[in-house]
CSV table of C-alpha atoms and ligand atoms in Angstrom, one decimal:
chain,number,residue,atom,x,y,z
U,1,MET,CA,-42.4,-16.2,66.3
U,2,HIS,CA,-38.9,-16.5,64.9
U,3,ASN,CA,-37.1,-19.8,64.3
U,4,VAL,CA,-33.8,-18.3,65.1
U,5,VAL,CA,-32.6,-14.9,66.2
U,6,ILE,CA,-28.9,-14.1,65.8
U,7,VAL,CA,-27.5,-11.4,68.1
U,8,GLY,CA,-24.6,-9.6,66.5
U,9,SER,CA,-23.6,-8.9,62.9
U,10,GLY,CA,-19.8,-9.6,62.9
U,11,CYS,CA,-18.3,-12.6,61.2
U,12,ALA,CA,-19.9,-15.1,63.6
U,13,GLY,CA,-23.4,-13.7,63.3
U,14,ASN,CA,-23.2,-13.2,59.5
U,15,THR,CA,-21.9,-16.7,58.9
U,16,ALA,CA,-24.7,-18.2,61.2
U,17,ALA,CA,-27.1,-16.1,59.2
U,18,ILE,CA,-25.9,-17.5,55.8
U,19,TYR,CA,-26.2,-21.1,57.1
U,20,THR,CA,-29.6,-20.7,58.8
U,21,ALA,CA,-30.9,-18.7,55.9
U,22,ARG,CA,-29.9,-21.4,53.4
U,23,ALA,CA,-31.6,-24.0,55.7
U,24,ASN,CA,-34.8,-21.9,55.1
U,25,LEU,CA,-35.1,-20.8,58.7
U,26,GLN,CA,-35.4,-17.1,57.9
U,27,PRO,CA,-33.1,-15.9,60.6
U,28,LEU,CA,-33.5,-12.4,62.1
U,29,VAL,CA,-30.1,-10.7,62.8
U,30,VAL,CA,-30.1,-8.0,65.4
U,31,LYS,CA,-27.1,-5.9,64.4
U,32,GLY,CA,-26.0,-4.6,67.8
U,33,ARG,CA,-24.2,-1.5,68.8
U,34,GLU,CA,-21.2,-2.0,66.5
U,35,ALA,CA,-22.8,-3.2,63.2
U,36,GLY,CA,-20.4,-5.4,61.4
U,37,GLY,CA,-18.4,-6.2,64.6
U,38,GLN,CA,-14.7,-5.6,65.1
U,39,LEU,CA,-13.9,-6.0,61.4
U,40,SER,CA,-15.8,-2.8,60.8
U,41,LEU,CA,-13.0,-1.1,62.7
U,42,THR,CA,-10.1,-2.5,60.6
U,43,THR,CA,-8.9,-1.6,57.2
U,44,GLU,CA,-7.2,-4.3,55.2
U,45,VAL,CA,-7.8,-8.0,56.0
U,46,GLU,CA,-5.1,-10.2,54.4
U,47,ASN,CA,-5.7,-13.5,56.3
U,48,PHE,CA,-9.3,-14.4,55.4
U,49,PRO,CA,-8.9,-17.3,53.0
U,50,GLY,CA,-10.3,-16.7,49.5
U,51,PHE,CA,-9.1,-13.1,49.0
U,52,PRO,CA,-5.6,-13.4,47.6
U,53,GLU,CA,-5.3,-9.6,47.2
U,54,GLY,CA,-6.8,-9.0,50.7
U,55,ILE,CA,-10.1,-7.3,51.3
U,56,ASN,CA,-11.2,-4.3,53.3
U,57,GLY,CA,-12.7,-5.3,56.7
U,58,PRO,CA,-16.0,-3.4,56.4
U,59,ASP,CA,-16.4,-4.8,52.8
U,60,LEU,CA,-15.9,-8.4,54.0
U,61,VAL,CA,-18.6,-8.2,56.6
U,62,GLU,CA,-20.9,-6.3,54.2
U,63,ASN,CA,-20.4,-9.1,51.6
U,64,MET,CA,-21.3,-11.7,54.2
U,65,LYS,CA,-24.5,-9.7,55.1
U,66,MET,CA,-25.5,-9.5,51.4
U,67,GLN,CA,-24.8,-13.2,51.0
U,68,ALA,CA,-27.1,-14.0,54.0
U,69,GLU,CA,-29.8,-11.6,52.7
U,70,ARG,CA,-29.8,-13.3,49.3
U,71,PHE,CA,-31.1,-16.4,51.1
U,72,GLY,CA,-33.7,-14.6,53.2
U,73,ALA,CA,-32.0,-13.4,56.3
U,74,VAL,CA,-33.4,-10.2,57.7
U,75,TYR,CA,-31.2,-7.7,59.4
U,76,ARG,CA,-32.5,-5.0,61.8
U,77,ASP,CA,-30.8,-2.2,63.6
U,78,GLY,CA,-30.8,-2.1,67.4
U,79,GLU,CA,-29.6,-3.9,70.4
U,80,ILE,CA,-31.0,-6.5,72.7
U,81,VAL,CA,-31.6,-4.6,76.0
U,82,GLU,CA,-33.4,-7.4,77.9
U,83,ALA,CA,-33.7,-11.1,77.5
U,84,ASP,CA,-35.9,-13.8,79.2
U,85,LEU,CA,-34.3,-17.2,78.6
U,86,SER,CA,-36.1,-18.9,81.4
U,87,LYS,CA,-38.3,-20.9,79.0
U,88,ARG,CA,-38.9,-21.4,75.3
U,89,PRO,CA,-39.8,-19.6,73.3
U,90,PHE,CA,-37.2,-17.1,74.4
U,91,ARG,CA,-38.2,-13.5,74.7
U,92,LEU,CA,-36.0,-10.6,73.7
U,93,SER,CA,-36.4,-6.9,73.8
U,94,ILE,CA,-35.0,-4.9,71.0
U,95,GLU,CA,-34.9,-1.5,72.6
U,96,GLY,CA,-38.3,-2.0,74.1
U,97,GLU,CA,-40.0,-4.1,71.4
U,98,TRP,CA,-40.4,-7.7,72.5
U,99,ILE,CA,-39.9,-10.6,70.0
U,100,GLN,CA,-40.0,-14.3,70.5
U,101,THR,CA,-37.8,-17.0,69.1
U,102,ARG,CA,-37.4,-20.8,69.3
U,103,THR,CA,-33.6,-20.6,69.3
U,104,LEU,CA,-31.0,-18.0,69.8
U,105,ILE,CA,-27.4,-17.6,68.6
U,106,VAL,CA,-25.4,-15.2,70.7
U,107,ALA,CA,-22.7,-13.8,68.5
U,108,SER,CA,-22.4,-10.4,70.2
U,109,GLY,CA,-18.6,-10.5,70.2
U,110,ALA,CA,-16.2,-8.7,72.4
U,111,ARG,CA,-14.9,-5.2,72.2
U,112,ALA,CA,-11.3,-4.3,72.6
U,113,ARG,CA,-10.6,-2.2,75.7
U,114,TRP,CA,-9.2,1.2,74.5
U,115,LEU,CA,-7.3,3.8,76.4
U,116,GLY,CA,-10.1,6.2,75.6
U,117,LEU,CA,-8.1,9.1,74.2
U,118,PRO,CA,-10.0,11.0,71.4
U,119,SER,CA,-6.8,10.9,69.3
U,120,GLU,CA,-6.5,7.2,69.7
U,121,GLN,CA,-10.2,6.7,68.7
U,122,ARG,CA,-9.7,8.9,65.6
U,123,LEU,CA,-6.7,6.9,64.4
U,124,ILE,CA,-8.1,3.3,64.8
U,125,GLY,CA,-7.4,1.6,61.5
U,126,HIS,CA,-4.9,4.3,60.6
U,127,GLY,CA,-2.0,3.2,62.7
U,128,VAL,CA,-3.9,2.3,66.0
U,129,SER,CA,-4.9,-1.3,66.2
U,130,SER,CA,-6.1,-3.8,68.8
U,131,CYS,CA,-5.0,-6.9,66.9
U,132,ALA,CA,-1.3,-7.7,66.1
U,133,THR,CA,-2.2,-10.8,64.2
U,134,CYS,CA,-4.4,-8.7,61.9
U,135,ASP,CA,-2.3,-5.7,61.4
U,136,GLY,CA,1.3,-6.6,62.3
U,137,PHE,CA,2.2,-7.3,58.7
U,138,PHE,CA,1.7,-3.7,57.7
U,139,TYR,CA,4.6,-2.5,60.0
U,140,ARG,CA,7.5,-4.2,58.4
U,141,ASP,CA,10.7,-2.3,59.4
U,142,LYS,CA,8.6,0.3,61.2
U,143,LYS,CA,8.5,1.6,64.8
U,144,ILE,CA,6.0,-0.2,66.8
U,145,MET,CA,4.6,0.4,70.3
U,146,VAL,CA,2.5,-2.0,72.4
U,147,VAL,CA,0.5,-0.8,75.4
U,148,GLY,CA,-0.4,-3.3,78.2
U,149,GLY,CA,1.1,-5.5,80.8
U,150,GLY,CA,-0.8,-8.8,80.5
U,151,ASP,CA,-0.3,-11.9,78.4
U,152,SER,CA,-1.8,-10.3,75.4
U,153,ALA,CA,0.7,-7.4,75.4
U,154,MET,CA,3.6,-9.9,75.8
U,155,GLU,CA,2.3,-12.1,73.0
U,156,GLU,CA,1.7,-9.2,70.7
U,157,ALA,CA,5.0,-7.6,71.4
U,158,ASN,CA,6.8,-10.8,70.7
U,159,PHE,CA,4.8,-11.4,67.6
U,160,LEU,CA,5.4,-7.9,66.3
U,161,THR,CA,9.2,-8.2,66.6
U,162,ARG,CA,8.9,-10.3,63.4
U,163,PHE,CA,7.9,-7.2,61.5
U,164,GLY,CA,9.0,-4.1,63.3
U,165,ARG,CA,12.4,-2.5,63.5
U,166,GLU,CA,11.8,-1.9,67.1
U,167,VAL,CA,9.0,-2.7,69.6
U,168,ALA,CA,8.5,-0.6,72.7
U,169,LEU,CA,6.2,-2.1,75.3
U,170,VAL,CA,4.6,0.6,77.4
U,171,HIS,CA,3.1,-0.4,80.8
U,172,ARG,CA,1.5,1.8,83.4
U,173,ARG,CA,3.0,0.0,86.4
U,174,ASP,CA,6.4,-1.5,87.3
U,175,ALA,CA,5.0,-5.0,87.8
U,176,PHE,CA,3.3,-7.2,85.3
U,177,ARG,CA,0.1,-9.1,85.3
U,178,ALA,CA,1.4,-11.3,82.5
U,179,SER,CA,2.3,-15.0,83.3
U,180,LYS,CA,6.0,-15.6,84.1
U,181,ILE,CA,6.6,-17.7,81.0
U,182,MET,CA,5.2,-15.0,78.6
U,183,LEU,CA,7.0,-12.2,80.4
U,184,GLU,CA,10.3,-14.1,80.3
U,185,ARG,CA,9.9,-14.7,76.6
U,186,ALA,CA,9.4,-11.0,76.0
U,187,ARG,CA,12.3,-10.1,78.3
U,188,LYS,CA,14.6,-12.4,76.4
U,189,ASN,CA,13.6,-10.8,73.1
U,190,PRO,CA,16.3,-8.2,72.3
U,191,LYS,CA,14.0,-6.3,70.0
U,192,ILE,CA,11.6,-5.4,72.8
U,193,GLU,CA,12.3,-2.3,74.9
U,194,PHE,CA,10.3,-2.1,78.2
U,195,VAL,CA,9.0,1.4,79.1
U,196,MET,CA,7.6,1.1,82.6
U,197,ASN,CA,5.4,3.3,84.8
U,198,THR,CA,4.3,5.1,81.7
U,199,ALA,CA,1.1,6.0,80.0
U,200,VAL,CA,0.3,7.1,76.5
U,201,ASP,CA,-1.1,10.6,76.8
U,202,GLU,CA,-1.8,11.6,73.2
U,203,VAL,CA,-1.5,10.0,69.8
U,204,TYR,CA,-0.3,12.0,66.8
U,205,ASP,CA,-1.2,13.0,64.2
U,206,VAL,CA,-5.0,13.3,63.7
U,207,HIS,CA,-4.4,16.1,61.2
U,208,GLN,CA,-2.5,13.7,58.9
U,209,ASN,CA,-4.9,10.9,59.7
U,210,ILE,CA,-2.0,8.5,60.4
U,211,VAL,CA,0.0,7.6,63.4
U,212,THR,CA,3.3,9.4,63.5
U,213,GLY,CA,4.1,9.3,67.3
U,214,VAL,CA,2.8,9.5,70.8
U,215,ARG,CA,3.2,11.7,73.9
U,216,LEU,CA,4.2,9.6,76.9
U,217,ARG,CA,4.0,10.4,80.5
U,218,ASN,CA,6.0,8.9,83.3
U,219,LEU,CA,3.3,8.2,86.0
U,220,ALA,CA,5.9,8.3,88.8
U,221,THR,CA,7.6,11.6,87.9
U,222,GLY,CA,5.0,13.3,85.7
U,223,GLU,CA,7.6,13.9,83.1
U,224,THR,CA,6.3,13.9,79.5
U,225,TRP,CA,8.1,13.3,76.2
U,226,GLN,CA,7.4,12.5,72.6
U,227,ARG,CA,8.4,9.4,70.7
U,228,ASP,CA,8.1,8.6,67.0
U,229,VAL,CA,5.9,5.6,66.4
U,230,ASP,CA,4.3,4.2,63.2
U,231,GLY,CA,2.0,1.5,64.7
U,232,LEU,CA,0.4,1.7,68.1
U,233,PHE,CA,-1.1,-1.6,69.4
U,234,ILE,CA,-3.4,-1.4,72.4
U,235,ALA,CA,-3.4,-4.7,74.2
U,236,ILE,CA,-5.2,-3.9,77.5
U,237,GLY,CA,-7.8,-6.6,77.4
U,238,HIS,CA,-11.2,-7.2,75.8
U,239,ILE,CA,-14.7,-7.0,77.2
U,240,PRO,CA,-17.3,-9.6,76.0
U,241,ASN,CA,-20.7,-8.2,75.2
U,242,THR,CA,-22.7,-10.4,77.5
U,243,ALA,CA,-24.1,-8.0,80.1
U,244,VAL,CA,-27.7,-8.5,78.9
U,245,PHE,CA,-27.4,-12.3,79.5
U,246,ARG,CA,-25.8,-12.1,82.9
U,247,GLY,CA,-27.6,-14.3,85.5
U,248,GLN,CA,-29.0,-16.6,82.7
U,249,LEU,CA,-26.1,-17.8,80.6
U,250,ASP,CA,-23.1,-19.4,82.3
U,251,LEU,CA,-20.3,-16.8,82.1
U,252,ASP,CA,-16.8,-17.0,83.3
U,253,GLU,CA,-15.2,-14.5,85.7
U,254,ASP,CA,-14.5,-12.1,82.8
U,255,GLY,CA,-17.9,-12.4,81.3
U,256,TYR,CA,-17.2,-14.7,78.4
U,257,ILE,CA,-19.8,-17.4,77.7
U,258,VAL,CA,-18.8,-20.8,79.1
U,259,SER,CA,-19.2,-23.4,76.4
U,260,HIS,CA,-21.1,-26.6,77.2
U,261,GLY,CA,-19.6,-28.4,74.2
U,262,GLY,CA,-19.8,-27.5,70.5
U,263,ALA,CA,-21.7,-24.3,70.2
U,264,ARG,CA,-24.0,-25.1,73.2
U,265,THR,CA,-24.5,-22.9,76.3
U,266,ASN,CA,-26.0,-24.0,79.6
U,267,ILE,CA,-29.5,-23.3,78.1
U,268,LYS,CA,-31.0,-25.6,75.6
U,269,GLY,CA,-31.7,-23.7,72.4
U,270,VAL,CA,-29.2,-21.0,73.1
U,271,PHE,CA,-25.9,-21.3,71.2
U,272,HIS,CA,-22.7,-19.2,71.2
U,273,ALA,CA,-20.6,-18.2,68.3
U,274,GLY,CA,-17.4,-16.2,68.0
U,275,ASP,CA,-15.5,-13.9,70.3
U,276,VAL,CA,-18.3,-13.8,72.9
U,277,GLN,CA,-17.0,-17.2,73.9
U,278,ASP,CA,-13.5,-17.2,72.5
U,279,ARG,CA,-10.7,-15.4,74.3
U,280,VAL,CA,-7.9,-17.3,72.6
U,281,TYR,CA,-8.1,-17.2,68.8
U,282,ARG,CA,-10.3,-14.1,68.1
U,283,GLN,CA,-9.9,-14.3,64.4
U,284,ALA,CA,-12.5,-13.5,61.7
U,285,ILE,CA,-12.1,-17.0,60.3
U,286,THR,CA,-12.5,-18.7,63.6
U,287,ALA,CA,-15.6,-16.6,64.4
U,288,SER,CA,-17.0,-17.5,61.0
U,289,GLY,CA,-16.4,-21.2,61.7
U,290,ALA,CA,-18.1,-20.9,65.1
U,291,GLY,CA,-21.1,-19.2,63.4
U,292,CYS,CA,-21.4,-22.1,61.1
U,293,MET,CA,-21.3,-24.6,64.0
U,294,ALA,CA,-24.0,-22.7,65.9
U,295,ALA,CA,-26.2,-22.6,62.8
U,296,ILE,CA,-25.8,-26.3,62.2
U,297,GLU,CA,-26.8,-27.0,65.8
U,298,VAL,CA,-29.9,-24.8,65.5
U,299,GLU,CA,-30.9,-26.5,62.3
U,300,ARG,CA,-30.6,-30.0,63.8
U,301,MET,CA,-32.4,-29.0,66.9
U,302,LEU,CA,-35.4,-27.4,65.1
U,303,GLU,CA,-35.5,-30.4,62.7
U,304,GLU,CA,-35.6,-32.9,65.6
U,305,GLU,CA,-38.4,-30.8,67.1
U,306,GLY,CA,-40.4,-30.9,63.9
U,307,HIS,CA,-40.2,-27.1,63.0
S,401,NAP,P1,-5.3,-8.6,81.2
S,401,NAP,O1,-4.7,-9.8,81.8
S,401,NAP,O2,-6.6,-8.1,81.8
S,401,NAP,O3,-4.2,-7.4,81.2
S,401,NAP,C1,-4.6,-6.1,80.8
S,401,NAP,C2,-3.3,-5.3,81.0
S,401,NAP,O4,-3.7,-4.0,80.5
S,401,NAP,C3,-2.9,-5.1,82.4
S,401,NAP,O5,-1.5,-5.1,82.5
S,401,NAP,C4,-3.4,-3.7,82.8
S,401,NAP,O6,-2.6,-3.0,83.6
S,401,NAP,C5,-3.4,-3.0,81.4
S,401,NAP,N1,-4.4,-2.0,81.4
S,401,NAP,C6,-5.8,-2.1,81.5
S,401,NAP,N2,-6.4,-1.0,81.4
S,401,NAP,C7,-5.4,-0.1,81.0
S,401,NAP,C8,-5.5,1.3,80.7
S,401,NAP,N3,-6.6,2.0,80.7
S,401,NAP,N4,-4.3,1.9,80.4
S,401,NAP,C9,-3.1,1.2,80.5
S,401,NAP,N5,-3.0,-0.1,80.7
S,401,NAP,C10,-4.2,-0.7,81.0
S,401,NAP,O7,-5.7,-8.8,79.6
S,401,NAP,P2,-5.0,-9.7,78.5
S,401,NAP,O8,-3.6,-9.5,78.5
S,401,NAP,O9,-5.8,-9.3,77.3
S,401,NAP,O10,-5.3,-11.1,78.9
S,401,NAP,C11,-6.7,-11.6,79.1
S,401,NAP,C12,-6.7,-13.0,79.5
S,401,NAP,O11,-6.3,-13.8,78.4
S,401,NAP,C13,-5.8,-13.4,80.6
S,401,NAP,O12,-6.4,-14.4,81.4
S,401,NAP,C14,-4.6,-13.9,79.9
S,401,NAP,O13,-3.8,-14.8,80.7
S,401,NAP,C15,-5.2,-14.6,78.7
S,401,NAP,N6,-4.3,-14.7,77.6
S,401,NAP,C16,-3.5,-15.7,77.4
S,401,NAP,C17,-2.6,-15.8,76.4
S,401,NAP,C18,-1.7,-17.0,76.3
S,401,NAP,O14,-1.6,-17.8,77.2
S,401,NAP,N7,-1.1,-17.3,75.1
S,401,NAP,C19,-2.4,-14.8,75.5
S,401,NAP,C20,-3.3,-13.7,75.6
S,401,NAP,C21,-4.2,-13.6,76.7
S,401,NAP,P3,-2.6,-3.4,85.2
S,401,NAP,O15,-1.7,-4.6,85.3
S,401,NAP,O16,-1.9,-2.2,85.8
S,401,NAP,O17,-4.0,-3.5,85.7
């Protein structure tokens, strides 16, 4: 019987692990499909406080893990494939092996939706990014492209004009999903060029291991052409990793956990932390803060229950 199981090993899960481990609760962290979470896909992180020179994303999460292990947290590989949250203790299946826990912190995060091109996947962290806040700074005076037609794409394009020499916004249709106000703001920004009815077909150059350009395709005419680009930002939405909890945890229409105040979910003893609930901020530091909140709630609850 575990005191607390933490699902996910990104910033939220690792911070929850540090706090619950220091409270002597011997947390078990189930790493999940993407060990280390979204930071494991980035290179340099310059906005996590405490690292004046910046730190490599994978190093940052690995440091957090080592910090949690120092206080007794246990990490194991694998994914939760089934969960029974109908009564306590909760029962979780890690790829077929069932474990029991008094409390649960769901820090399984969200994954960026990608175009799915092999060249795009190869160049993530080398010019392809899903986070303008994280990586925009690296593209000072560079040529930037943003893909998407929702609020995220508008927001990222606007934000990136602070850095880039030019920002091309590529969208697959001729109408936008973005809200009027966000769209207007982008339209009024003279640095943003709209490229409509267009898809990114290929990202160059996997041989140099850095983004140098893209091949675009007009979806109405079929015409293709190449364009030089230094930074390609994919802003076509995120997918929260909550499928395994569907039907038990309150989720919104996009699958994000609905908060019931603080780090609480609709189920007593189950807490949320990080991007699995947060579609707004999505930062390493906010996820870490949320992990801390969830850990403190677990600690107080177990204390009250006399464990
Ligand atoms: P979204 O609203 O789902 O928009 C995704 C966009 O990506 C759509 O324009 C979609 O095109 C496009 N897309 C999806 N798959 C694609 C593919 N395979 N190839 C090319 N394009 C693709 O996602 P979001 O912009 O991340 O926003 C998510 C939610 O957060 C929304 O509710 C949004 O309002 C909210 N949000 C709010 C703010 C804000 O208010 N400050 C900022 C960011 C996000 P189609 O339109 O053709 O489907």
